[in-house]
Amino acid sequence: MEEILLKCIVVDDSSLQRLAIVKLIRDHANLKLVSEYNNAIETKNGLLDNEIDLIFLDIEMPVLTGFELLDDLPNKPQIIFVTGKTQYAFKAFDYDAVDYIHKPVTKERFNNAVAKAINLYKLKHQIAAAPEDEDYIFVKSNLKNRKVFLNKLKYIQALGDYVKFVTEKENFVVLATMKSFEEQLPNDKFLRTHKSYIVNLDKIERYNSKNIEIDKRGCNLKSV
């Protein structure tokens, strides 16, 4: 993954406290300061115009508190609360806060909180960018929908009115047609090699003009 750069804002009604956090942000290689605000109302408007990854947020502010600001946000960035009060710590984590820093903020404490935010960002984007082999389909079996991960599926075999699924962990049979699954499976990953088989191309070990071999099991490529 390329170097992480979190776009962030600072929200605090104290100009001195904002200045302290802004300096820490500018000294951090993985943070980019987008803006700073002294109240929650301007912050809310600013978030409409900017895509933000992380907010350094005070709690006690005029008109709207930091909590009230978050209550009004449909899509919340990551939050690091920065406050002089300790009594809000438990409530802060009801908002899935990354961390809760007590003022005055030290560089070490700041960097520890940012490290947590970076790790969460990485995790989120790894999940969002999961490779195609993490795709899955649902297969109805015994009146329940069973999740089958495509990267674990070796092949499908026709058995009359039934279809047999062979995966890395288990085999099971369902009442269905091959055609229904042929239409669901990505054609760049799976191939109907024979009227009786659909195979995962990544699982093929050897093949010739008549047979393919998956885990030393032959599957006909052509009708016989």
Short mmCIF file of N, CA and C in Angstrom, two decimals, residues 46-197:
data_model
loop_
_atom_site.label_atom_id
_atom_site.label_comp_id
_atom_site.label_asym_id
_atom_site.label_seq_id
_atom_site.Cartn_x
_atom_site.Cartn_y
_atom_site.Cartn_z
N GLY A 46 -18.16 22.99 6.67
CA GLY A 46 -16.90 22.67 6.01
C GLY A 46 -16.81 21.22 5.59
N LEU A 47 -17.41 20.34 6.37
CA LEU A 47 -17.37 18.91 6.03
C LEU A 47 -18.20 18.59 4.79
N LEU A 48 -19.12 19.47 4.45
CA LEU A 48 -19.90 19.27 3.23
C LEU A 48 -19.05 19.47 1.98
N ASP A 49 -18.00 20.27 2.11
CA ASP A 49 -17.17 20.62 0.95
C ASP A 49 -15.87 19.85 0.87
N ASN A 50 -15.53 19.11 1.93
CA ASN A 50 -14.24 18.41 1.97
C ASN A 50 -14.41 16.97 2.43
N GLU A 51 -13.63 16.10 1.84
CA GLU A 51 -13.60 14.71 2.28
C GLU A 51 -12.50 14.57 3.32
N ILE A 52 -12.91 14.29 4.55
CA ILE A 52 -11.98 14.29 5.69
C ILE A 52 -11.85 12.87 6.25
N ASP A 53 -10.62 12.50 6.59
CA ASP A 53 -10.36 11.18 7.18
C ASP A 53 -10.36 11.20 8.70
N LEU A 54 -9.98 12.33 9.29
CA LEU A 54 -9.76 12.37 10.73
C LEU A 54 -10.06 13.76 11.29
N ILE A 55 -10.79 13.78 12.42
CA ILE A 55 -11.08 15.04 13.11
C ILE A 55 -10.45 15.02 14.50
N PHE A 56 -9.72 16.07 14.82
CA PHE A 56 -9.27 16.31 16.19
C PHE A 56 -10.30 17.24 16.81
N LEU A 57 -11.07 16.72 17.75
CA LEU A 57 -12.31 17.39 18.15
C LEU A 57 -12.36 17.68 19.65
N ASP A 58 -12.58 18.95 19.98
CA ASP A 58 -12.87 19.35 21.36
C ASP A 58 -14.33 19.00 21.65
N ILE A 59 -14.68 18.94 22.93
CA ILE A 59 -16.06 18.58 23.29
C ILE A 59 -16.86 19.80 23.73
N GLU A 60 -16.37 20.55 24.71
CA GLU A 60 -17.10 21.71 25.22
C GLU A 60 -16.81 22.93 24.35
N MET A 61 -17.82 23.31 23.55
CA MET A 61 -17.71 24.48 22.68
C MET A 61 -19.03 25.23 22.70
N PRO A 62 -19.02 26.53 22.36
CA PRO A 62 -20.27 27.30 22.34
C PRO A 62 -21.26 26.77 21.30
N VAL A 63 -22.54 26.96 21.56
CA VAL A 63 -23.66 26.63 20.68
C VAL A 63 -23.83 25.11 20.53
N LEU A 64 -22.87 24.44 19.89
CA LEU A 64 -22.94 22.98 19.73
C LEU A 64 -21.69 22.35 20.33
N THR A 65 -21.88 21.29 21.10
CA THR A 65 -20.73 20.55 21.62
C THR A 65 -20.18 19.62 20.53
N GLY A 66 -19.02 19.07 20.81
CA GLY A 66 -18.45 18.10 19.87
C GLY A 66 -19.36 16.90 19.66
N PHE A 67 -20.01 16.45 20.72
CA PHE A 67 -20.93 15.32 20.61
C PHE A 67 -22.12 15.67 19.72
N GLU A 68 -22.66 16.88 19.90
CA GLU A 68 -23.81 17.30 19.09
C GLU A 68 -23.43 17.44 17.63
N LEU A 69 -22.21 17.87 17.37
CA LEU A 69 -21.73 17.92 15.98
C LEU A 69 -21.77 16.53 15.37
N LEU A 70 -21.24 15.55 16.08
CA LEU A 70 -21.19 14.18 15.55
C LEU A 70 -22.59 13.61 15.35
N ASP A 71 -23.51 13.98 16.23
CA ASP A 71 -24.89 13.51 16.10
C ASP A 71 -25.52 13.98 14.79
N ASP A 72 -25.05 15.10 14.27
CA ASP A 72 -25.61 15.67 13.04
C ASP A 72 -24.91 15.20 11.77
N LEU A 73 -23.85 14.41 11.92
CA LEU A 73 -23.09 13.97 10.74
C LEU A 73 -23.55 12.60 10.27
N PRO A 74 -24.02 12.49 9.03
CA PRO A 74 -24.44 11.17 8.52
C PRO A 74 -23.27 10.22 8.32
N ASN A 75 -22.15 10.76 7.85
CA ASN A 75 -20.94 9.95 7.63
C ASN A 75 -19.80 10.53 8.45
N LYS A 76 -19.44 9.82 9.49
CA LYS A 76 -18.45 10.35 10.42
C LYS A 76 -17.04 9.91 10.03
N PRO A 77 -16.10 10.85 9.97
CA PRO A 77 -14.69 10.47 9.82
C PRO A 77 -14.22 9.82 11.12
N GLN A 78 -12.97 9.41 11.15
CA GLN A 78 -12.40 8.96 12.41
C GLN A 78 -12.29 10.16 13.36
N ILE A 79 -12.46 9.87 14.65
CA ILE A 79 -12.48 10.94 15.64
C ILE A 79 -11.41 10.71 16.70
N ILE A 80 -10.61 11.73 16.96
CA ILE A 80 -9.75 11.76 18.14
C ILE A 80 -10.20 12.96 18.98
N PHE A 81 -10.77 12.67 20.14
CA PHE A 81 -11.20 13.76 21.02
C PHE A 81 -9.98 14.35 21.73
N VAL A 82 -9.95 15.68 21.78
CA VAL A 82 -8.89 16.40 22.49
C VAL A 82 -9.58 17.37 23.43
N THR A 83 -9.52 17.11 24.72
CA THR A 83 -10.30 17.90 25.67
C THR A 83 -9.59 18.03 27.00
N GLY A 84 -9.99 19.06 27.74
CA GLY A 84 -9.42 19.27 29.06
C GLY A 84 -10.20 18.56 30.15
N LYS A 85 -11.30 17.91 29.79
CA LYS A 85 -12.16 17.26 30.78
C LYS A 85 -12.05 15.74 30.66
N THR A 86 -11.98 15.09 31.81
CA THR A 86 -11.88 13.62 31.81
C THR A 86 -13.24 12.94 31.90
N GLN A 87 -14.28 13.66 32.31
CA GLN A 87 -15.56 13.01 32.59
C GLN A 87 -16.30 12.54 31.34
N TYR A 88 -15.81 12.95 30.15
CA TYR A 88 -16.50 12.55 28.92
C TYR A 88 -15.90 11.29 28.28
N ALA A 89 -14.91 10.71 28.90
CA ALA A 89 -14.17 9.61 28.26
C ALA A 89 -15.07 8.45 27.86
N PHE A 90 -15.93 8.00 28.77
CA PHE A 90 -16.78 6.85 28.46
C PHE A 90 -17.77 7.18 27.35
N LYS A 91 -18.36 8.37 27.40
CA LYS A 91 -19.30 8.77 26.36
C LYS A 91 -18.60 8.89 25.01
N ALA A 92 -17.36 9.32 25.03
CA ALA A 92 -16.61 9.49 23.78
C ALA A 92 -16.52 8.20 22.99
N PHE A 93 -16.36 7.11 23.69
CA PHE A 93 -16.19 5.84 22.98
C PHE A 93 -17.52 5.26 22.50
N ASP A 94 -18.63 5.86 22.94
CA ASP A 94 -19.92 5.52 22.32
C ASP A 94 -19.97 6.03 20.88
N TYR A 95 -19.10 6.96 20.55
CA TYR A 95 -19.01 7.51 19.19
C TYR A 95 -17.88 6.85 18.39
N ASP A 96 -17.44 5.68 18.87
CA ASP A 96 -16.37 4.93 18.19
C ASP A 96 -15.11 5.77 18.01
N ALA A 97 -14.79 6.53 19.03
CA ALA A 97 -13.59 7.37 18.96
C ALA A 97 -12.34 6.52 18.85
N VAL A 98 -11.41 7.00 18.04
CA VAL A 98 -10.11 6.33 17.94
C VAL A 98 -9.35 6.46 19.25
N ASP A 99 -9.43 7.67 19.84
CA ASP A 99 -8.71 7.90 21.09
C ASP A 99 -9.30 9.14 21.77
N TYR A 100 -8.91 9.31 23.01
CA TYR A 100 -9.38 10.42 23.85
C TYR A 100 -8.15 11.00 24.53
N ILE A 101 -7.72 12.17 24.08
CA ILE A 101 -6.49 12.78 24.59
C ILE A 101 -6.84 13.92 25.55
N HIS A 102 -6.18 13.90 26.68
CA HIS A 102 -6.40 14.96 27.68
C HIS A 102 -5.39 16.08 27.47
N LYS A 103 -5.87 17.31 27.50
CA LYS A 103 -5.00 18.48 27.37
C LYS A 103 -4.22 18.68 28.67
N PRO A 104 -3.00 19.21 28.59
CA PRO A 104 -2.23 19.57 27.39
C PRO A 104 -1.70 18.33 26.68
N VAL A 105 -1.61 18.42 25.37
CA VAL A 105 -1.26 17.26 24.54
C VAL A 105 0.24 17.19 24.33
N THR A 106 0.81 16.04 24.65
CA THR A 106 2.24 15.83 24.38
C THR A 106 2.41 15.21 22.99
N LYS A 107 3.58 15.39 22.43
CA LYS A 107 3.86 14.83 21.11
C LYS A 107 3.75 13.31 21.11
N GLU A 108 4.25 12.67 22.16
CA GLU A 108 4.19 11.21 22.24
C GLU A 108 2.75 10.72 22.29
N ARG A 109 1.94 11.37 23.10
CA ARG A 109 0.53 10.96 23.21
C ARG A 109 -0.20 11.20 21.90
N PHE A 110 0.09 12.30 21.26
CA PHE A 110 -0.51 12.63 19.96
C PHE A 110 -0.15 11.57 18.92
N ASN A 111 1.13 11.24 18.84
CA ASN A 111 1.58 10.27 17.84
C ASN A 111 1.00 8.88 18.08
N ASN A 112 0.82 8.50 19.33
CA ASN A 112 0.20 7.21 19.64
C ASN A 112 -1.24 7.17 19.15
N ALA A 113 -1.96 8.26 19.34
CA ALA A 113 -3.35 8.32 18.87
C ALA A 113 -3.42 8.27 17.35
N VAL A 114 -2.54 9.00 16.70
CA VAL A 114 -2.51 9.01 15.24
C VAL A 114 -2.17 7.63 14.69
N ALA A 115 -1.28 6.92 15.35
CA ALA A 115 -0.91 5.57 14.91
C ALA A 115 -2.13 4.65 14.91
N LYS A 116 -3.00 4.81 15.89
CA LYS A 116 -4.24 4.02 15.93
C LYS A 116 -5.12 4.37 14.73
N ALA A 117 -5.23 5.65 14.43
CA ALA A 117 -6.05 6.08 13.30
C ALA A 117 -5.51 5.54 11.98
N ILE A 118 -4.20 5.54 11.83
CA ILE A 118 -3.58 5.02 10.61
C ILE A 118 -3.85 3.54 10.45
N ASN A 119 -3.74 2.79 11.54
CA ASN A 119 -4.00 1.35 11.49
C ASN A 119 -5.45 1.06 11.12
N LEU A 120 -6.38 1.84 11.67
CA LEU A 120 -7.79 1.66 11.32
C LEU A 120 -8.04 2.02 9.86
N TYR A 121 -7.38 3.05 9.38
CA TYR A 121 -7.51 3.45 7.97
C TYR A 121 -7.03 2.34 7.06
N LYS A 122 -5.88 1.75 7.39
CA LYS A 122 -5.34 0.65 6.59
C LYS A 122 -6.31 -0.52 6.56
N LEU A 123 -6.83 -0.87 7.73
CA LEU A 123 -7.75 -2.00 7.82
C LEU A 123 -9.00 -1.75 6.98
N LYS A 124 -9.55 -0.56 7.08
CA LYS A 124 -10.75 -0.22 6.33
C LYS A 124 -10.52 -0.32 4.83
N HIS A 125 -9.38 0.19 4.36
CA HIS A 125 -9.12 0.21 2.93
C HIS A 125 -8.66 -1.14 2.40
N GLN A 126 -8.09 -1.97 3.25
CA GLN A 126 -7.77 -3.33 2.84
C GLN A 126 -9.05 -4.12 2.61
N ILE A 127 -10.04 -3.91 3.49
CA ILE A 127 -11.32 -4.59 3.32
C ILE A 127 -12.03 -4.07 2.08
N ALA A 128 -12.02 -2.75 1.90
CA ALA A 128 -12.70 -2.17 0.74
C ALA A 128 -12.08 -2.62 -0.56
N ALA A 129 -10.75 -2.85 -0.55
CA ALA A 129 -10.04 -3.24 -1.76
C ALA A 129 -9.72 -4.73 -1.77
N ALA A 130 -10.57 -5.52 -1.12
CA ALA A 130 -10.33 -6.96 -1.07
C ALA A 130 -10.29 -7.53 -2.48
N PRO A 131 -9.39 -8.45 -2.76
CA PRO A 131 -9.27 -9.02 -4.09
C PRO A 131 -10.51 -9.80 -4.49
N GLU A 132 -10.64 -10.00 -5.79
CA GLU A 132 -11.82 -10.68 -6.29
C GLU A 132 -11.96 -12.09 -5.76
N ASP A 133 -10.83 -12.73 -5.38
CA ASP A 133 -10.93 -14.10 -4.92
C ASP A 133 -11.58 -14.18 -3.54
N GLU A 134 -11.93 -13.04 -2.94
CA GLU A 134 -12.69 -13.05 -1.70
C GLU A 134 -14.19 -12.94 -1.99
N ASP A 135 -14.57 -12.93 -3.26
CA ASP A 135 -15.97 -12.91 -3.61
C ASP A 135 -16.63 -14.22 -3.21
N TYR A 136 -17.94 -14.18 -3.13
CA TYR A 136 -18.67 -15.38 -2.72
C TYR A 136 -20.05 -15.40 -3.36
N ILE A 137 -20.67 -16.55 -3.31
CA ILE A 137 -22.06 -16.69 -3.71
C ILE A 137 -22.80 -17.40 -2.59
N PHE A 138 -24.12 -17.26 -2.58
CA PHE A 138 -24.93 -18.01 -1.63
C PHE A 138 -25.59 -19.17 -2.36
N VAL A 139 -25.53 -20.34 -1.73
CA VAL A 139 -26.09 -21.56 -2.30
C VAL A 139 -27.13 -22.10 -1.33
N LYS A 140 -28.33 -22.35 -1.82
CA LYS A 140 -29.39 -22.87 -0.95
C LYS A 140 -29.18 -24.35 -0.71
N SER A 141 -29.01 -24.72 0.56
CA SER A 141 -28.77 -26.11 0.93
C SER A 141 -29.51 -26.42 2.22
N ASN A 142 -30.37 -27.44 2.18
CA ASN A 142 -31.15 -27.82 3.37
C ASN A 142 -31.94 -26.65 3.95
N LEU A 143 -32.60 -25.92 3.05
CA LEU A 143 -33.48 -24.81 3.40
C LEU A 143 -32.74 -23.60 3.98
N LYS A 144 -31.41 -23.61 3.89
CA LYS A 144 -30.61 -22.48 4.36
C LYS A 144 -29.70 -21.99 3.24
N ASN A 145 -29.34 -20.72 3.31
CA ASN A 145 -28.40 -20.16 2.35
C ASN A 145 -26.98 -20.31 2.89
N ARG A 146 -26.16 -21.04 2.16
CA ARG A 146 -24.78 -21.31 2.56
C ARG A 146 -23.85 -20.40 1.76
N LYS A 147 -22.94 -19.72 2.45
CA LYS A 147 -21.98 -18.86 1.78
C LYS A 147 -20.80 -19.70 1.27
N VAL A 148 -20.49 -19.56 -0.02
CA VAL A 148 -19.37 -20.29 -0.62
C VAL A 148 -18.39 -19.26 -1.17
N PHE A 149 -17.18 -19.22 -0.59
CA PHE A 149 -16.15 -18.31 -1.08
C PHE A 149 -15.54 -18.88 -2.36
N LEU A 150 -15.48 -18.06 -3.39
CA LEU A 150 -15.06 -18.54 -4.70
C LEU A 150 -13.60 -18.98 -4.72
N ASN A 151 -12.77 -18.37 -3.90
CA ASN A 151 -11.37 -18.78 -3.90
C ASN A 151 -11.15 -20.12 -3.21
N LYS A 152 -12.19 -20.62 -2.51
CA LYS A 152 -12.11 -21.93 -1.86
C LYS A 152 -12.80 -23.02 -2.68
N LEU A 153 -13.53 -22.62 -3.70
CA LEU A 153 -14.28 -23.57 -4.52
C LEU A 153 -13.39 -24.19 -5.59
N LYS A 154 -13.29 -25.53 -5.60
CA LYS A 154 -12.44 -26.21 -6.59
C LYS A 154 -13.21 -26.46 -7.88
N TYR A 155 -14.34 -27.12 -7.77
CA TYR A 155 -15.15 -27.35 -8.97
C TYR A 155 -16.57 -27.71 -8.57
N ILE A 156 -17.45 -27.68 -9.55
CA ILE A 156 -18.85 -28.07 -9.39
C ILE A 156 -19.12 -29.22 -10.35
N GLN A 157 -19.83 -30.22 -9.89
CA GLN A 157 -20.11 -31.40 -10.70
C GLN A 157 -21.61 -31.65 -10.78
N ALA A 158 -22.10 -31.91 -11.99
CA ALA A 158 -23.51 -32.23 -12.18
C ALA A 158 -23.77 -33.68 -11.80
N LEU A 159 -24.84 -33.89 -11.02
CA LEU A 159 -25.25 -35.24 -10.62
C LEU A 159 -26.75 -35.37 -10.84
N GLY A 160 -27.15 -35.50 -12.10
CA GLY A 160 -28.57 -35.58 -12.41
C GLY A 160 -29.28 -34.28 -12.10
N ASP A 161 -30.27 -34.36 -11.20
CA ASP A 161 -31.00 -33.16 -10.79
C ASP A 161 -30.28 -32.38 -9.69
N TYR A 162 -29.11 -32.84 -9.32
CA TYR A 162 -28.36 -32.22 -8.23
C TYR A 162 -27.02 -31.68 -8.74
N VAL A 163 -26.42 -30.85 -7.91
CA VAL A 163 -25.10 -30.30 -8.21
C VAL A 163 -24.23 -30.49 -6.97
N LYS A 164 -23.03 -31.01 -7.19
CA LYS A 164 -22.10 -31.24 -6.10
C LYS A 164 -21.05 -30.14 -6.06
N PHE A 165 -20.88 -29.51 -4.92
CA PHE A 165 -19.85 -28.50 -4.70
C PHE A 165 -18.66 -29.15 -4.00
N VAL A 166 -17.48 -28.96 -4.58
CA VAL A 166 -16.25 -29.47 -3.97
C VAL A 166 -15.38 -28.26 -3.61
N THR A 167 -15.20 -28.05 -2.31
CA THR A 167 -14.40 -26.92 -1.83
C THR A 167 -13.17 -27.44 -1.10
N GLU A 168 -12.34 -26.54 -0.65
CA GLU A 168 -11.12 -26.94 0.05
C GLU A 168 -11.42 -27.60 1.39
N LYS A 169 -12.57 -27.29 1.98
CA LYS A 169 -12.87 -27.82 3.31
C LYS A 169 -13.93 -28.91 3.31
N GLU A 170 -14.86 -28.86 2.36
CA GLU A 170 -15.98 -29.80 2.42
C GLU A 170 -16.60 -29.98 1.04
N ASN A 171 -17.41 -31.03 0.94
CA ASN A 171 -18.22 -31.28 -0.25
C ASN A 171 -19.68 -31.31 0.19
N PHE A 172 -20.56 -30.80 -0.67
CA PHE A 172 -21.99 -30.89 -0.37
C PHE A 172 -22.79 -30.86 -1.67
N VAL A 173 -24.00 -31.37 -1.58
CA VAL A 173 -24.85 -31.52 -2.77
C VAL A 173 -26.11 -30.68 -2.59
N VAL A 174 -26.52 -30.01 -3.67
CA VAL A 174 -27.73 -29.19 -3.63
C VAL A 174 -28.61 -29.52 -4.82
N LEU A 175 -29.89 -29.28 -4.66
CA LEU A 175 -30.84 -29.47 -5.75
C LEU A 175 -30.84 -28.22 -6.61
N ALA A 176 -30.23 -28.31 -7.80
CA ALA A 176 -30.08 -27.14 -8.67
C ALA A 176 -29.56 -27.59 -10.02
N THR A 177 -29.45 -26.63 -10.94
CA THR A 177 -28.91 -26.92 -12.27
C THR A 177 -27.53 -26.29 -12.43
N MET A 178 -26.73 -26.88 -13.30
CA MET A 178 -25.41 -26.31 -13.58
C MET A 178 -25.54 -24.92 -14.21
N LYS A 179 -26.54 -24.75 -15.04
CA LYS A 179 -26.71 -23.48 -15.76
C LYS A 179 -26.90 -22.32 -14.78
N SER A 180 -27.64 -22.56 -13.70
CA SER A 180 -27.89 -21.48 -12.75
C SER A 180 -26.60 -20.98 -12.12
N PHE A 181 -25.66 -21.89 -11.85
CA PHE A 181 -24.39 -21.49 -11.25
C PHE A 181 -23.40 -20.97 -12.29
N GLU A 182 -23.49 -21.50 -13.50
CA GLU A 182 -22.62 -21.01 -14.57
C GLU A 182 -22.86 -19.52 -14.81
N GLU A 183 -24.10 -19.09 -14.66
CA GLU A 183 -24.44 -17.68 -14.87
C GLU A 183 -23.98 -16.80 -13.71
N GLN A 184 -23.86 -17.38 -12.51
CA GLN A 184 -23.45 -16.61 -11.34
C GLN A 184 -21.94 -16.44 -11.22
N LEU A 185 -21.18 -17.43 -11.69
CA LEU A 185 -19.74 -17.43 -11.48
C LEU A 185 -19.02 -16.56 -12.50
N PRO A 186 -17.98 -15.83 -12.10
CA PRO A 186 -17.23 -14.98 -13.04
C PRO A 186 -16.52 -15.82 -14.09
N ASN A 187 -16.73 -15.50 -15.37
CA ASN A 187 -16.19 -16.35 -16.43
C ASN A 187 -14.68 -16.20 -16.62
N ASP A 188 -14.06 -15.23 -15.94
CA ASP A 188 -12.60 -15.14 -16.00
C ASP A 188 -11.94 -16.00 -14.92
N LYS A 189 -12.76 -16.58 -14.04
CA LYS A 189 -12.24 -17.43 -12.96
C LYS A 189 -12.71 -18.88 -13.08
N PHE A 190 -13.88 -19.08 -13.70
CA PHE A 190 -14.47 -20.41 -13.78
C PHE A 190 -14.81 -20.75 -15.23
N LEU A 191 -14.67 -22.04 -15.56
CA LEU A 191 -14.91 -22.49 -16.94
C LEU A 191 -15.75 -23.75 -16.94
N ARG A 192 -16.78 -23.75 -17.79
CA ARG A 192 -17.59 -24.96 -18.01
C ARG A 192 -16.81 -25.83 -18.99
N THR A 193 -16.05 -26.79 -18.48
CA THR A 193 -15.17 -27.60 -19.32
C THR A 193 -15.88 -28.79 -19.94
N HIS A 194 -17.04 -29.12 -19.43
CA HIS A 194 -17.75 -30.33 -19.82
C HIS A 194 -19.17 -30.15 -19.33
N LYS A 195 -20.11 -30.88 -19.87
CA LYS A 195 -21.49 -30.73 -19.42
C LYS A 195 -21.64 -31.05 -17.93
N SER A 196 -20.66 -31.79 -17.39
CA SER A 196 -20.76 -32.21 -15.99
C SER A 196 -19.88 -31.42 -15.03
N TYR A 197 -19.03 -30.50 -15.54
CA TYR A 197 -18.10 -29.82 -14.66
C TYR A 197 -17.98 -28.33 -14.94
#
